[in-house]
Amino acid sequence: DAKTTQPTSMDCAEGRAANLPCNHSTISGNEYVYWYRQIHSQGPQYIIHGLKNNETNEMASLIITEDRKSSTLILPHATLRDTAVYYCIVRGLREYGNKLVFGAGTILRVKS
Amino acid sequence: ETGVTQSPTHLIKTRGQQVTLRCSSQSGHNTVSWYQQALGQGPQFIFQYYREEENGRGNFPPRFSGLQFPNYSSELNVNALELDDSALYLCASSWGTSGYNEQFFGPGTRLTVL
């Protein structure tokens, strides 16, 4: 079962920051937070992951609270092409087998 | 470097038939995972193959089976198709099986069972 809770859907204006929340209150010390997204009719795409420090790459930023029970994915300047389902996943790196356990995700609609 | 490819793109079958879906892993990857995604839901893990051996399985019945070939490409076979098998089937490849090894997904095969 998925270990995360996300809102069903969110809207964002084009050019504004999109902030997608995720609750993972049962996360354990060796588990990372991963974000994937799935654009319509495509396979999921890796975005970013982190353990406890904030992370940033060319696609997004990941902010993890100090108690690690929740996180926020930030797309700094959302475009129409960012419209997708965003999945927050908790996973231990040392687990044998790198399967991903997806929840229902958040549908992000970026509007002009 | 080529990405993960899957064939066919779309497929229509009738209940009780058998189907084979194919996946070519990304260059240099030796691990393939298969996922089933029903409409409106997140992908669900079916099984994983590493160096031609099954390496973990999700909650799917034995009529879901797979193969991995020496070139690391893979097949997903589903026997005795049921209406609920209608879904997008995704293949993902990685180099290795640890959590450090990121998975790269293909575009999927859309299976419709009538």
PDB file of C-alpha atoms in Angstrom:
ATOM      1  CA  ASP A   1       0.000   0.000   0.000  1.00  0.00           C
ATOM      2  CA  ALA A   2       1.068   3.556  -0.707  1.00  0.00           C
ATOM      3  CA  LYS A   3       2.575   5.300   2.315  1.00  0.00           C
ATOM      4  CA  THR A   4       1.707   8.810   1.165  1.00  0.00           C
ATOM      5  CA  THR A   5      -1.336  11.104   1.010  1.00  0.00           C
ATOM      6  CA  GLN A   6      -1.748  13.722  -1.699  1.00  0.00           C
ATOM      7  CA  PRO A   7      -4.604  16.031  -2.749  1.00  0.00           C
ATOM      8  CA  THR A   8      -6.611  14.683  -5.643  1.00  0.00           C
ATOM      9  CA  SER A   9      -6.150  17.732  -7.846  1.00  0.00           C
ATOM     10  CA  MET A  10      -4.740  21.251  -7.980  1.00  0.00           C
ATOM     11  CA  ASP A  11      -4.829  24.180 -10.387  1.00  0.00           C
ATOM     12  CA  CYS A  12      -2.004  26.608 -11.082  1.00  0.00           C
ATOM     13  CA  ALA A  13      -1.712  29.674 -13.292  1.00  0.00           C
ATOM     14  CA  GLU A  14       0.893  29.528 -16.020  1.00  0.00           C
ATOM     15  CA  GLY A  15       4.132  31.239 -14.966  1.00  0.00           C
ATOM     16  CA  ARG A  16       3.368  30.933 -11.269  1.00  0.00           C
ATOM     17  CA  ALA A  17       4.938  28.481  -8.832  1.00  0.00           C
ATOM     18  CA  ALA A  18       3.124  25.185  -8.366  1.00  0.00           C
ATOM     19  CA  ASN A  19       3.395  23.808  -4.827  1.00  0.00           C
ATOM     20  CA  LEU A  20       2.349  20.177  -4.501  1.00  0.00           C
ATOM     21  CA  PRO A  21       2.062  18.825  -0.941  1.00  0.00           C
ATOM     22  CA  CYS A  22       2.540  15.269   0.257  1.00  0.00           C
ATOM     23  CA  ASN A  23       2.017  13.724   3.684  1.00  0.00           C
ATOM     24  CA  HIS A  24       4.134  10.741   4.706  1.00  0.00           C
ATOM     25  CA  SER A  25       3.680  10.607   8.466  1.00  0.00           C
ATOM     26  CA  THR A  26       4.889   6.984   8.801  1.00  0.00           C
ATOM     27  CA  ILE A  27       8.175   7.507   6.970  1.00  0.00           C
ATOM     28  CA  SER A  28      11.106   5.726   8.566  1.00  0.00           C
ATOM     29  CA  GLY A  29      14.629   7.008   9.011  1.00  0.00           C
ATOM     30  CA  ASN A  30      16.137   5.261   5.994  1.00  0.00           C
ATOM     31  CA  GLU A  31      13.347   6.073   3.546  1.00  0.00           C
ATOM     32  CA  TYR A  32      13.601   8.680   0.849  1.00  0.00           C
ATOM     33  CA  VAL A  33      10.864  10.808  -0.704  1.00  0.00           C
ATOM     34  CA  TYR A  34      10.624  10.485  -4.482  1.00  0.00           C
ATOM     35  CA  TRP A  35       8.540  12.437  -6.963  1.00  0.00           C
ATOM     36  CA  TYR A  36       7.507  11.212 -10.388  1.00  0.00           C
ATOM     37  CA  ARG A  37       5.091  12.700 -12.860  1.00  0.00           C
ATOM     38  CA  GLN A  38       3.042  11.196 -15.655  1.00  0.00           C
ATOM     39  CA  ILE A  39       2.004  13.309 -18.573  1.00  0.00           C
ATOM     40  CA  HIS A  40      -1.064  12.037 -20.418  1.00  0.00           C
ATOM     41  CA  SER A  41      -0.380   8.941 -22.530  1.00  0.00           C
ATOM     42  CA  GLN A  42       3.236   8.655 -21.362  1.00  0.00           C
ATOM     43  CA  GLY A  43       5.107   6.590 -18.779  1.00  0.00           C
ATOM     44  CA  PRO A  44       6.037   8.106 -15.402  1.00  0.00           C
ATOM     45  CA  GLN A  45       9.088  10.375 -15.383  1.00  0.00           C
ATOM     46  CA  TYR A  46      11.463  10.824 -12.444  1.00  0.00           C
ATOM     47  CA  ILE A  47      11.593  14.382 -11.082  1.00  0.00           C
ATOM     48  CA  ILE A  48      13.576  14.502  -7.844  1.00  0.00           C
ATOM     49  CA  HIS A  49      14.205  12.714  -4.556  1.00  0.00           C
ATOM     50  CA  GLY A  50      15.517  13.610  -1.098  1.00  0.00           C
ATOM     51  CA  LEU A  51      16.111  12.301   2.421  1.00  0.00           C
ATOM     52  CA  LYS A  52      15.938  15.252   4.772  1.00  0.00           C
ATOM     53  CA  ASN A  53      17.694  18.185   3.178  1.00  0.00           C
ATOM     54  CA  ASN A  54      16.000  20.358   0.612  1.00  0.00           C
ATOM     55  CA  GLU A  55      16.927  19.409  -2.937  1.00  0.00           C
ATOM     56  CA  THR A  56      16.869  21.303  -6.213  1.00  0.00           C
ATOM     57  CA  ASN A  57      17.486  20.280  -9.799  1.00  0.00           C
ATOM     58  CA  GLU A  58      16.694  21.705 -13.216  1.00  0.00           C
ATOM     59  CA  MET A  59      13.078  20.546 -12.997  1.00  0.00           C
ATOM     60  CA  ALA A  60      11.967  21.279  -9.448  1.00  0.00           C
ATOM     61  CA  SER A  61      12.721  21.838  -5.778  1.00  0.00           C
ATOM     62  CA  LEU A  62      11.829  19.478  -2.946  1.00  0.00           C
ATOM     63  CA  ILE A  63      11.202  20.861   0.528  1.00  0.00           C
ATOM     64  CA  ILE A  64      11.032  18.276   3.343  1.00  0.00           C
ATOM     65  CA  THR A  65       9.855  19.338   6.805  1.00  0.00           C
ATOM     66  CA  GLU A  66      12.218  18.917   9.718  1.00  0.00           C
ATOM     67  CA  ASP A  67      10.202  16.025  11.156  1.00  0.00           C
ATOM     68  CA  ARG A  68      10.105  14.489   7.641  1.00  0.00           C
ATOM     69  CA  LYS A  69       6.387  13.807   7.913  1.00  0.00           C
ATOM     70  CA  SER A  70       5.526  15.927   4.907  1.00  0.00           C
ATOM     71  CA  SER A  71       7.110  17.472   1.843  1.00  0.00           C
ATOM     72  CA  THR A  72       6.343  19.900  -0.963  1.00  0.00           C
ATOM     73  CA  LEU A  73       7.357  19.685  -4.595  1.00  0.00           C
ATOM     74  CA  ILE A  74       7.814  23.110  -6.147  1.00  0.00           C
ATOM     75  CA  LEU A  75       7.735  23.810  -9.855  1.00  0.00           C
ATOM     76  CA  PRO A  76       9.019  27.406  -9.833  1.00  0.00           C
ATOM     77  CA  HIS A  77       7.493  28.648 -13.088  1.00  0.00           C
ATOM     78  CA  ALA A  78       4.786  26.257 -14.211  1.00  0.00           C
ATOM     79  CA  THR A  79       4.055  25.925 -17.925  1.00  0.00           C
ATOM     80  CA  LEU A  80       1.177  24.253 -19.744  1.00  0.00           C
ATOM     81  CA  ARG A  81       3.488  21.293 -20.391  1.00  0.00           C
ATOM     82  CA  ASP A  82       3.679  20.679 -16.631  1.00  0.00           C
ATOM     83  CA  THR A  83       0.045  19.562 -16.625  1.00  0.00           C
ATOM     84  CA  ALA A  84       0.320  15.966 -15.404  1.00  0.00           C
ATOM     85  CA  VAL A  85      -0.327  13.563 -12.533  1.00  0.00           C
ATOM     86  CA  TYR A  86       2.334  13.968  -9.847  1.00  0.00           C
ATOM     87  CA  TYR A  87       3.188  11.019  -7.610  1.00  0.00           C
ATOM     88  CA  CYS A  88       4.900  11.255  -4.238  1.00  0.00           C
ATOM     89  CA  ILE A  89       6.554   7.938  -3.264  1.00  0.00           C
ATOM     90  CA  VAL A  90       8.402   6.864  -0.140  1.00  0.00           C
ATOM     91  CA  ARG A  91      11.079   4.237  -0.617  1.00  0.00           C
ATOM     92  CA  GLY A  92      14.121   2.871   1.154  1.00  0.00           C
ATOM     93  CA  LEU A  93      17.255   2.895  -0.977  1.00  0.00           C
ATOM     94  CA  ARG A  94      18.581  -0.215   0.685  1.00  0.00           C
ATOM     95  CA  GLU A  95      15.513  -2.294  -0.145  1.00  0.00           C
ATOM     96  CA  TYR A  96      16.225  -5.260  -2.364  1.00  0.00           C
ATOM     97  CA  GLY A  97      14.362  -4.699  -5.571  1.00  0.00           C
ATOM     98  CA  ASN A  98      13.624  -1.177  -6.635  1.00  0.00           C
ATOM     99  CA  LYS A  99       9.888  -1.471  -7.209  1.00  0.00           C
ATOM    100  CA  LEU A 100       7.864   1.724  -6.894  1.00  0.00           C
ATOM    101  CA  VAL A 101       4.598   1.838  -4.928  1.00  0.00           C
ATOM    102  CA  PHE A 102       2.367   4.476  -6.505  1.00  0.00           C
ATOM    103  CA  GLY A 103      -0.700   6.056  -4.958  1.00  0.00           C
ATOM    104  CA  ALA A 104      -3.341   7.903  -6.940  1.00  0.00           C
ATOM    105  CA  GLY A 105      -1.225  11.061  -7.198  1.00  0.00           C
ATOM    106  CA  THR A 106      -2.224  14.705  -7.667  1.00  0.00           C
ATOM    107  CA  ILE A 107      -3.612  15.930 -10.981  1.00  0.00           C
ATOM    108  CA  LEU A 108      -1.981  19.302 -11.622  1.00  0.00           C
ATOM    109  CA  ARG A 109      -3.706  21.497 -14.179  1.00  0.00           C
ATOM    110  CA  VAL A 110      -1.718  24.489 -15.362  1.00  0.00           C
ATOM    111  CA  LYS A 111      -3.993  27.106 -16.898  1.00  0.00           C
ATOM    112  CA  SER A 112      -3.195  30.079 -19.122  1.00  0.00           C
TER     113      SER A 112
ATOM    114  CA  GLU B   1      21.355   5.973 -26.291  1.00  0.00           C
ATOM    115  CA  THR B   2      17.831   4.703 -26.908  1.00  0.00           C
ATOM    116  CA  GLY B   3      15.151   4.840 -24.272  1.00  0.00           C
ATOM    117  CA  VAL B   4      12.691   2.158 -23.198  1.00  0.00           C
ATOM    118  CA  THR B   5      10.413   1.031 -25.994  1.00  0.00           C
ATOM    119  CA  GLN B   6       7.269  -1.081 -25.848  1.00  0.00           C
ATOM    120  CA  SER B   7       5.180  -2.864 -28.424  1.00  0.00           C
ATOM    121  CA  PRO B   8       2.483  -2.868 -29.484  1.00  0.00           C
ATOM    122  CA  THR B   9       1.124   0.572 -28.633  1.00  0.00           C
ATOM    123  CA  HIS B  10      -2.478  -0.580 -28.490  1.00  0.00           C
ATOM    124  CA  LEU B  11      -4.078  -4.006 -28.434  1.00  0.00           C
ATOM    125  CA  ILE B  12      -7.634  -5.325 -28.334  1.00  0.00           C
ATOM    126  CA  LYS B  13      -8.356  -8.851 -27.148  1.00  0.00           C
ATOM    127  CA  THR B  14     -11.402 -10.796 -26.068  1.00  0.00           C
ATOM    128  CA  ARG B  15     -11.990 -12.446 -22.725  1.00  0.00           C
ATOM    129  CA  GLY B  16     -10.214 -15.784 -22.376  1.00  0.00           C
ATOM    130  CA  GLN B  17      -7.518 -15.026 -24.927  1.00  0.00           C
ATOM    131  CA  GLN B  18      -3.790 -14.779 -24.256  1.00  0.00           C
ATOM    132  CA  VAL B  19      -1.583 -11.770 -24.903  1.00  0.00           C
ATOM    133  CA  THR B  20       2.158 -11.054 -25.076  1.00  0.00           C
ATOM    134  CA  LEU B  21       3.544  -7.570 -24.557  1.00  0.00           C
ATOM    135  CA  ARG B  22       7.150  -6.651 -25.334  1.00  0.00           C
ATOM    136  CA  CYS B  23       9.669  -4.282 -23.828  1.00  0.00           C
ATOM    137  CA  SER B  24      13.159  -3.264 -24.911  1.00  0.00           C
ATOM    138  CA  SER B  25      15.174  -1.868 -22.043  1.00  0.00           C
ATOM    139  CA  GLN B  26      17.306   1.239 -22.193  1.00  0.00           C
ATOM    140  CA  SER B  27      20.844   0.630 -23.404  1.00  0.00           C
ATOM    141  CA  GLY B  28      23.042  -0.728 -20.602  1.00  0.00           C
ATOM    142  CA  HIS B  29      20.134  -1.666 -18.317  1.00  0.00           C
ATOM    143  CA  ASN B  30      19.848  -5.241 -17.037  1.00  0.00           C
ATOM    144  CA  THR B  31      16.657  -5.007 -14.982  1.00  0.00           C
ATOM    145  CA  VAL B  32      13.084  -4.740 -16.204  1.00  0.00           C
ATOM    146  CA  SER B  33       9.968  -4.120 -14.125  1.00  0.00           C
ATOM    147  CA  TRP B  34       6.375  -4.363 -15.283  1.00  0.00           C
ATOM    148  CA  TYR B  35       3.473  -2.311 -13.959  1.00  0.00           C
ATOM    149  CA  GLN B  36      -0.267  -2.343 -14.589  1.00  0.00           C
ATOM    150  CA  GLN B  37      -2.135   0.966 -14.566  1.00  0.00           C
ATOM    151  CA  ALA B  38      -5.928   0.879 -14.529  1.00  0.00           C
ATOM    152  CA  LEU B  39      -7.770   3.984 -15.638  1.00  0.00           C
ATOM    153  CA  GLY B  40      -7.563   6.762 -13.060  1.00  0.00           C
ATOM    154  CA  GLN B  41      -5.167   4.895 -10.783  1.00  0.00           C
ATOM    155  CA  GLY B  42      -1.441   4.837 -10.193  1.00  0.00           C
ATOM    156  CA  PRO B  43       0.711   2.054 -11.652  1.00  0.00           C
ATOM    157  CA  GLN B  44       0.762  -1.226  -9.711  1.00  0.00           C
ATOM    158  CA  PHE B  45       3.912  -3.389  -9.625  1.00  0.00           C
ATOM    159  CA  ILE B  46       3.523  -6.766 -11.335  1.00  0.00           C
ATOM    160  CA  PHE B  47       7.046  -8.236 -11.231  1.00  0.00           C
ATOM    161  CA  GLN B  48      10.665  -7.528 -11.939  1.00  0.00           C
ATOM    162  CA  TYR B  49      13.300  -9.444 -13.921  1.00  0.00           C
ATOM    163  CA  TYR B  50      17.017  -9.204 -13.232  1.00  0.00           C
ATOM    164  CA  ARG B  51      19.510 -11.103 -15.360  1.00  0.00           C
ATOM    165  CA  GLU B  52      16.771 -13.335 -16.771  1.00  0.00           C
ATOM    166  CA  GLU B  53      15.369 -14.350 -13.351  1.00  0.00           C
ATOM    167  CA  GLU B  54      12.191 -13.133 -11.652  1.00  0.00           C
ATOM    168  CA  ASN B  55      13.239 -10.875  -8.789  1.00  0.00           C
ATOM    169  CA  GLY B  56      10.116  -9.929  -6.872  1.00  0.00           C
ATOM    170  CA  ARG B  57       6.435 -10.069  -7.631  1.00  0.00           C
ATOM    171  CA  GLY B  58       3.431  -7.996  -6.708  1.00  0.00           C
ATOM    172  CA  ASN B  59      -0.084  -9.189  -5.920  1.00  0.00           C
ATOM    173  CA  PHE B  60      -0.900 -10.626  -9.339  1.00  0.00           C
ATOM    174  CA  PRO B  61      -2.111 -14.181 -10.142  1.00  0.00           C
ATOM    175  CA  PRO B  62       0.096 -16.771 -11.884  1.00  0.00           C
ATOM    176  CA  ARG B  63      -1.610 -16.160 -15.227  1.00  0.00           C
ATOM    177  CA  PHE B  64       0.615 -13.080 -15.362  1.00  0.00           C
ATOM    178  CA  SER B  65       4.051 -14.358 -16.321  1.00  0.00           C
ATOM    179  CA  GLY B  66       7.177 -12.963 -17.870  1.00  0.00           C
ATOM    180  CA  LEU B  67      10.484 -13.600 -19.507  1.00  0.00           C
ATOM    181  CA  GLN B  68      13.724 -11.733 -19.816  1.00  0.00           C
ATOM    182  CA  PHE B  69      16.095 -12.492 -22.653  1.00  0.00           C
ATOM    183  CA  PRO B  70      19.920 -12.422 -22.751  1.00  0.00           C
ATOM    184  CA  ASN B  71      19.797  -8.949 -24.353  1.00  0.00           C
ATOM    185  CA  TYR B  72      17.673  -7.890 -21.323  1.00  0.00           C
ATOM    186  CA  SER B  73      14.533  -7.267 -23.340  1.00  0.00           C
ATOM    187  CA  SER B  74      11.418  -8.673 -21.724  1.00  0.00           C
ATOM    188  CA  GLU B  75       7.959 -10.048 -22.355  1.00  0.00           C
ATOM    189  CA  LEU B  76       4.816  -9.946 -20.238  1.00  0.00           C
ATOM    190  CA  ASN B  77       2.358 -12.745 -20.901  1.00  0.00           C
ATOM    191  CA  VAL B  78      -1.206 -12.773 -19.636  1.00  0.00           C
ATOM    192  CA  ASN B  79      -3.315 -15.920 -20.025  1.00  0.00           C
ATOM    193  CA  ALA B  80      -7.079 -16.294 -19.760  1.00  0.00           C
ATOM    194  CA  LEU B  81      -7.710 -12.590 -20.129  1.00  0.00           C
ATOM    195  CA  GLU B  82     -10.405 -11.018 -17.972  1.00  0.00           C
ATOM    196  CA  LEU B  83     -12.239  -7.755 -18.468  1.00  0.00           C
ATOM    197  CA  ASP B  84     -10.385  -6.241 -15.489  1.00  0.00           C
ATOM    198  CA  ASP B  85      -7.081  -6.801 -17.269  1.00  0.00           C
ATOM    199  CA  SER B  86      -7.912  -3.814 -19.441  1.00  0.00           C
ATOM    200  CA  ALA B  87      -5.210  -1.301 -18.521  1.00  0.00           C
ATOM    201  CA  LEU B  88      -2.046   0.481 -19.551  1.00  0.00           C
ATOM    202  CA  TYR B  89       0.928  -1.851 -19.110  1.00  0.00           C
ATOM    203  CA  LEU B  90       4.177  -0.069 -18.369  1.00  0.00           C
ATOM    204  CA  CYS B  91       7.679  -1.388 -18.551  1.00  0.00           C
ATOM    205  CA  ALA B  92      10.580   0.244 -16.697  1.00  0.00           C
ATOM    206  CA  SER B  93      14.280  -0.540 -16.945  1.00  0.00           C
ATOM    207  CA  SER B  94      17.197   0.134 -14.647  1.00  0.00           C
ATOM    208  CA  TRP B  95      20.791  -0.881 -14.129  1.00  0.00           C
ATOM    209  CA  GLY B  96      20.580  -3.086 -11.065  1.00  0.00           C
ATOM    210  CA  THR B  97      17.863  -3.659  -8.521  1.00  0.00           C
ATOM    211  CA  SER B  98      18.748  -1.496  -5.557  1.00  0.00           C
ATOM    212  CA  GLY B  99      16.899   1.642  -4.660  1.00  0.00           C
ATOM    213  CA  TYR B 100      19.885   3.613  -5.895  1.00  0.00           C
ATOM    214  CA  ASN B 101      19.127   2.537  -9.434  1.00  0.00           C
ATOM    215  CA  GLU B 102      16.537   4.763 -11.031  1.00  0.00           C
ATOM    216  CA  GLN B 103      13.860   3.306 -13.245  1.00  0.00           C
ATOM    217  CA  PHE B 104      13.097   4.697 -16.687  1.00  0.00           C
ATOM    218  CA  PHE B 105       9.646   4.027 -18.048  1.00  0.00           C
ATOM    219  CA  GLY B 106       8.455   3.259 -21.533  1.00  0.00           C
ATOM    220  CA  PRO B 107       5.298   4.790 -23.045  1.00  0.00           C
ATOM    221  CA  GLY B 108       3.189   1.727 -22.267  1.00  0.00           C
ATOM    222  CA  THR B 109       0.882  -0.665 -24.109  1.00  0.00           C
ATOM    223  CA  ARG B 110      -2.843   0.017 -23.871  1.00  0.00           C
ATOM    224  CA  LEU B 111      -4.683  -3.323 -23.595  1.00  0.00           C
ATOM    225  CA  THR B 112      -8.452  -3.474 -24.018  1.00  0.00           C
ATOM    226  CA  VAL B 113     -10.245  -6.719 -23.192  1.00  0.00           C
ATOM    227  CA  LEU B 114     -13.764  -7.058 -24.600  1.00  0.00           C
TER     228      LEU B 114
END
